[in-house]
Amino acid sequence: MKSVAVIGASLAGLYAARALRAEGFDGRLVIVGDEHHRPYDRPPLSKDFLTGATGQDQLALADAEETAELDAEWRLGTRATGLDTAAGAVLLDHGRPLTTDGVVLATGATPRRLPGPAPAGTHTLRTLDDAWALRADLTRGPARVVVIGAGFIGAEVASSCAALGHDVTVVEAAPLPLRPQLGDEMARICAALHADHGVTLLTGTGVAGLHAAGADRRVTSVELSDGRHLPADVVVVGIGVRPHTDWLASCALALDDGVVCDAGGATALPNVVAVGDVARVDGVRAEHWTSATEQAAVAAANLLAGRTVTTHRALPYFWSDQYGVRIQFAGRRGPTDTPRILEGSPDDRSFLACYERDGRTTAVLALNRPRPFMRHRRELTRAAQPATT
């Protein structure tokens, strides 16, 4: 293999490029990204970057020396529009098709949006440019902020807005935020963080529409499905993401909530692998930092081998920082698994809990207990199936 194109200048794309070089690939390496920025860390966008505690220069995932060592050709501000598998090329919106022997798909995900037009003052948060736009709106002065969606991104944005002194309301269609991930009992504890910090949480109601006024058609209120109207100067829509696969619709790849891959990130097309948020690996699409980095090494090895020689099945792990509390979760919680507090107290918003099934620990959750959490996470990892075979 003499050339590889990584489509997506993302966390997963960067780690795949690094893994290719680490595996001994010394051919032409091209990294294509539709943003104008080199790979950066996304988690701080909803937290320290939004509050101004972190600058853009602190988000870079690679310094100048590391970037030089990659010896890659960067095509930034360039959008991939399709795969021409017969010609062995990636179609680009700028210039000629990019001919390549191998392709790593790392295009990530794109935010879901509300139906209808988005008035001025309405934001999603996925990219650095999104974060800059929202940060600018939040520095205009005290604002009534409505966050739609109480998942991790919505909760983190609400936390940041509250820290900046804004009046914040969070709207969640489900009866309880984070219920699928944590179960009812633990989700209630995490949901209470909003009230602890003066943020209003409205659950069990959706959004019927956004209202705007003035010459600039700026948002003025959020209409809920139950008929209530919430005054709003800034609206942040955090209702999840969908894998960025639209540009692949006309090629022969199997798409099903992401690019369908085997356990090694290999697709049904020769010399095409997928990693990160866009990849549905062995029936599972994970939208977390750790998954993206771990998948990259496995997929790169398989791409260079021309077949699946190693697989990935790591223990699921995610974290979220909200209102000064670090929430950490690892494992595979079943719907009937029972949580048990091991140390600390939910009343203090600092505890460690495990989920149990038939006397066996299936997952672990911690609020502000990072050291014991990591110990239990390691124990779970040892008990689980190895990440590679």
Short mmCIF file of C-alpha atoms in Angstrom, two decimals, residues 43-245:
data_model
loop_
_atom_site.label_atom_id
_atom_site.label_comp_id
_atom_site.label_asym_id
_atom_site.label_seq_id
_atom_site.Cartn_x
_atom_site.Cartn_y
_atom_site.Cartn_z
CA PRO A 43 -14.67 17.98 25.24
CA PRO A 44 -13.46 21.41 26.49
CA LEU A 45 -15.72 23.21 23.98
CA SER A 46 -18.75 22.87 26.27
CA LYS A 47 -16.77 23.54 29.44
CA ASP A 48 -13.55 25.54 29.92
CA PHE A 49 -13.45 26.95 26.40
CA LEU A 50 -17.03 28.17 26.65
CA THR A 51 -16.35 29.95 29.93
CA GLY A 52 -13.11 31.45 28.63
CA ALA A 53 -10.84 29.52 30.99
CA THR A 54 -9.21 27.70 28.05
CA GLY A 55 -7.98 29.32 24.84
CA GLN A 56 -7.99 27.90 21.32
CA ASP A 57 -4.24 27.28 21.44
CA GLN A 58 -4.77 24.86 24.32
CA LEU A 59 -7.15 22.65 22.32
CA ALA A 60 -4.64 21.35 19.76
CA LEU A 61 -4.19 17.57 19.83
CA ALA A 62 -0.71 17.70 18.32
CA ASP A 63 2.09 20.22 18.57
CA ALA A 64 4.27 21.34 15.66
CA GLU A 65 6.86 18.61 16.24
CA GLU A 66 4.26 15.83 16.36
CA THR A 67 2.57 17.20 13.25
CA ALA A 68 5.87 17.29 11.37
CA GLU A 69 6.63 13.69 12.37
CA LEU A 70 3.39 12.55 10.73
CA ASP A 71 4.71 13.80 7.39
CA ALA A 72 1.12 14.14 6.17
CA GLU A 73 -0.42 16.23 3.43
CA TRP A 74 -3.25 18.28 4.93
CA ARG A 75 -6.33 19.19 2.89
CA LEU A 76 -8.25 21.41 5.32
CA GLY A 77 -11.42 23.30 4.45
CA THR A 78 -12.11 20.53 1.96
CA ARG A 79 -15.23 18.41 1.97
CA ALA A 80 -15.34 14.81 0.77
CA THR A 81 -18.39 14.25 -1.44
CA GLY A 82 -18.16 10.57 -2.31
CA LEU A 83 -16.12 7.42 -2.87
CA ASP A 84 -15.35 6.16 -6.36
CA THR A 85 -14.40 2.61 -5.49
CA ALA A 86 -13.89 1.55 -9.11
CA ALA A 87 -11.27 4.27 -9.58
CA GLY A 88 -9.87 3.96 -6.06
CA ALA A 89 -10.53 7.63 -5.37
CA VAL A 90 -12.16 9.98 -2.89
CA LEU A 91 -14.26 12.70 -4.52
CA LEU A 92 -13.61 16.19 -3.12
CA ASP A 93 -15.50 19.45 -3.44
CA HIS A 94 -12.26 21.29 -4.27
CA GLY A 95 -10.03 20.04 -7.05
CA ARG A 96 -9.58 16.67 -8.66
CA PRO A 97 -10.48 13.33 -7.07
CA LEU A 98 -7.94 12.06 -4.57
CA THR A 99 -6.55 8.74 -5.77
CA THR A 100 -5.53 6.45 -2.93
CA ASP A 101 -4.86 2.80 -2.11
CA GLY A 102 -6.54 2.88 1.31
CA VAL A 103 -9.18 4.98 3.06
CA VAL A 104 -9.86 5.66 6.74
CA LEU A 105 -13.34 7.09 7.30
CA ALA A 106 -13.27 9.38 10.35
CA THR A 107 -15.90 12.01 9.53
CA GLY A 108 -17.54 11.89 12.95
CA ALA A 109 -21.08 13.04 13.57
CA THR A 110 -23.21 16.12 13.03
CA PRO A 111 -25.71 17.65 15.49
CA ARG A 112 -29.40 16.94 15.13
CA ARG A 113 -31.43 20.10 14.65
CA LEU A 114 -34.97 21.17 15.39
CA PRO A 115 -37.39 21.27 12.45
CA GLY A 116 -37.87 24.66 10.85
CA PRO A 117 -35.65 27.74 10.67
CA ALA A 118 -33.11 28.53 13.39
CA PRO A 119 -33.39 32.21 14.42
CA ALA A 120 -30.35 34.27 15.33
CA GLY A 121 -29.20 33.36 18.81
CA THR A 122 -29.85 29.62 18.24
CA HIS A 123 -26.83 27.35 18.48
CA THR A 124 -25.64 23.78 18.27
CA LEU A 125 -22.27 22.84 19.74
CA ARG A 126 -20.05 20.43 17.89
CA THR A 127 -17.20 22.34 16.27
CA LEU A 128 -14.73 24.99 17.36
CA ASP A 129 -16.54 27.53 15.19
CA ASP A 130 -19.82 26.60 16.93
CA ALA A 131 -18.17 27.22 20.29
CA TRP A 132 -16.79 30.59 19.21
CA ALA A 133 -20.25 31.69 18.03
CA LEU A 134 -21.94 30.59 21.27
CA ARG A 135 -19.20 32.15 23.39
CA ALA A 136 -19.69 35.46 21.58
CA ASP A 137 -23.43 35.40 22.29
CA LEU A 138 -22.85 34.63 25.96
CA THR A 139 -20.54 37.62 26.38
CA ARG A 140 -23.15 40.11 25.16
CA GLY A 141 -24.45 40.48 28.71
CA PRO A 142 -26.77 38.63 31.11
CA ALA A 143 -29.02 36.34 29.09
CA ARG A 144 -31.95 34.00 29.47
CA VAL A 145 -30.50 30.77 28.12
CA VAL A 146 -32.66 27.80 27.19
CA VAL A 147 -30.83 24.52 26.62
CA ILE A 148 -32.86 21.93 24.73
CA GLY A 149 -31.72 18.45 25.70
CA ALA A 150 -30.30 17.34 29.06
CA GLY A 151 -27.78 14.81 27.82
CA PHE A 152 -24.08 15.26 28.50
CA ILE A 153 -23.53 18.14 26.08
CA GLY A 154 -26.70 19.95 27.20
CA ALA A 155 -25.86 19.52 30.88
CA GLU A 156 -22.28 20.70 30.37
CA VAL A 157 -23.41 23.78 28.44
CA ALA A 158 -26.00 24.54 31.13
CA SER A 159 -23.29 24.25 33.77
CA SER A 160 -21.00 26.63 31.87
CA CYS A 161 -23.78 29.16 31.30
CA ALA A 162 -24.72 29.10 34.97
CA ALA A 163 -21.07 29.63 35.92
CA LEU A 164 -21.08 32.72 33.68
CA GLY A 165 -24.05 34.10 35.61
CA HIS A 166 -26.81 33.54 33.08
CA ASP A 167 -30.41 32.52 33.85
CA VAL A 168 -30.56 28.93 32.59
CA THR A 169 -33.44 26.57 31.86
CA VAL A 170 -32.94 23.04 30.54
CA VAL A 171 -35.74 21.31 28.63
CA GLU A 172 -35.74 17.51 28.32
CA ALA A 173 -38.38 15.46 26.48
CA ALA A 174 -37.71 12.31 28.54
CA PRO A 175 -39.10 11.96 32.07
CA LEU A 176 -35.55 11.80 33.41
CA PRO A 177 -32.22 12.80 31.82
CA LEU A 178 -29.50 10.16 31.35
CA ARG A 179 -31.94 7.40 32.19
CA PRO A 180 -30.74 5.01 29.42
CA GLN A 181 -27.13 5.32 30.54
CA LEU A 182 -27.52 5.32 34.33
CA GLY A 183 -30.94 3.95 35.24
CA ASP A 184 -33.58 5.79 37.26
CA GLU A 185 -31.96 5.99 40.70
CA MET A 186 -28.56 7.26 39.60
CA ALA A 187 -30.03 9.48 36.89
CA ARG A 188 -32.13 11.30 39.51
CA ILE A 189 -29.00 12.07 41.50
CA CYS A 190 -27.21 13.49 38.47
CA ALA A 191 -30.30 15.44 37.41
CA ALA A 192 -30.38 17.10 40.84
CA LEU A 193 -27.09 18.84 40.02
CA HIS A 194 -29.07 21.37 37.97
CA ALA A 195 -31.22 22.47 40.91
CA ASP A 196 -28.16 22.54 43.17
CA HIS A 197 -26.83 25.38 41.03
CA GLY A 198 -30.00 27.35 40.36
CA VAL A 199 -30.73 25.89 36.95
CA THR A 200 -34.34 25.02 36.13
CA LEU A 201 -34.85 21.54 34.67
CA LEU A 202 -38.13 20.86 32.85
CA THR A 203 -38.68 17.21 31.92
CA GLY A 204 -41.36 15.30 30.06
CA THR A 205 -41.98 18.01 27.49
CA GLY A 206 -40.69 18.63 23.99
CA VAL A 207 -40.27 21.77 21.92
CA ALA A 208 -42.99 22.90 19.51
CA GLY A 209 -40.98 25.75 17.99
CA LEU A 210 -38.84 28.83 18.37
CA HIS A 211 -40.15 32.38 18.11
CA ALA A 212 -38.18 35.38 16.88
CA ALA A 213 -38.67 39.13 16.52
CA GLY A 214 -36.90 42.26 15.34
CA ALA A 215 -35.10 43.15 12.16
CA ASP A 216 -32.46 40.51 12.81
CA ARG A 217 -35.12 37.87 13.59
CA ARG A 218 -33.45 37.02 16.88
CA VAL A 219 -34.90 34.33 19.10
CA THR A 220 -37.25 35.61 21.82
CA SER A 221 -38.89 32.47 23.22
CA VAL A 222 -39.14 28.70 23.10
CA GLU A 223 -42.62 27.23 22.74
CA LEU A 224 -42.98 23.89 24.51
CA SER A 225 -45.20 21.05 23.37
CA ASP A 226 -47.41 21.56 26.44
CA GLY A 227 -48.15 25.16 25.37
CA ARG A 228 -45.80 27.01 27.70
CA HIS A 229 -43.51 29.73 26.39
CA LEU A 230 -40.02 30.23 27.83
CA PRO A 231 -38.43 33.66 27.27
CA ALA A 232 -35.04 33.20 25.64
CA ASP A 233 -32.18 35.37 24.45
CA VAL A 234 -29.95 32.39 23.61
CA VAL A 235 -31.00 28.85 22.72
CA VAL A 236 -28.66 25.85 22.61
CA VAL A 237 -29.96 22.71 20.90
CA GLY A 238 -28.34 19.56 22.30
CA ILE A 239 -30.62 16.76 21.14
CA GLY A 240 -27.96 14.35 20.01
CA VAL A 241 -26.00 13.71 16.85
CA ARG A 242 -26.17 11.54 13.77
CA PRO A 243 -23.19 9.97 12.01
CA HIS A 244 -21.89 12.06 9.12
CA THR A 245 -22.51 9.55 6.33
#
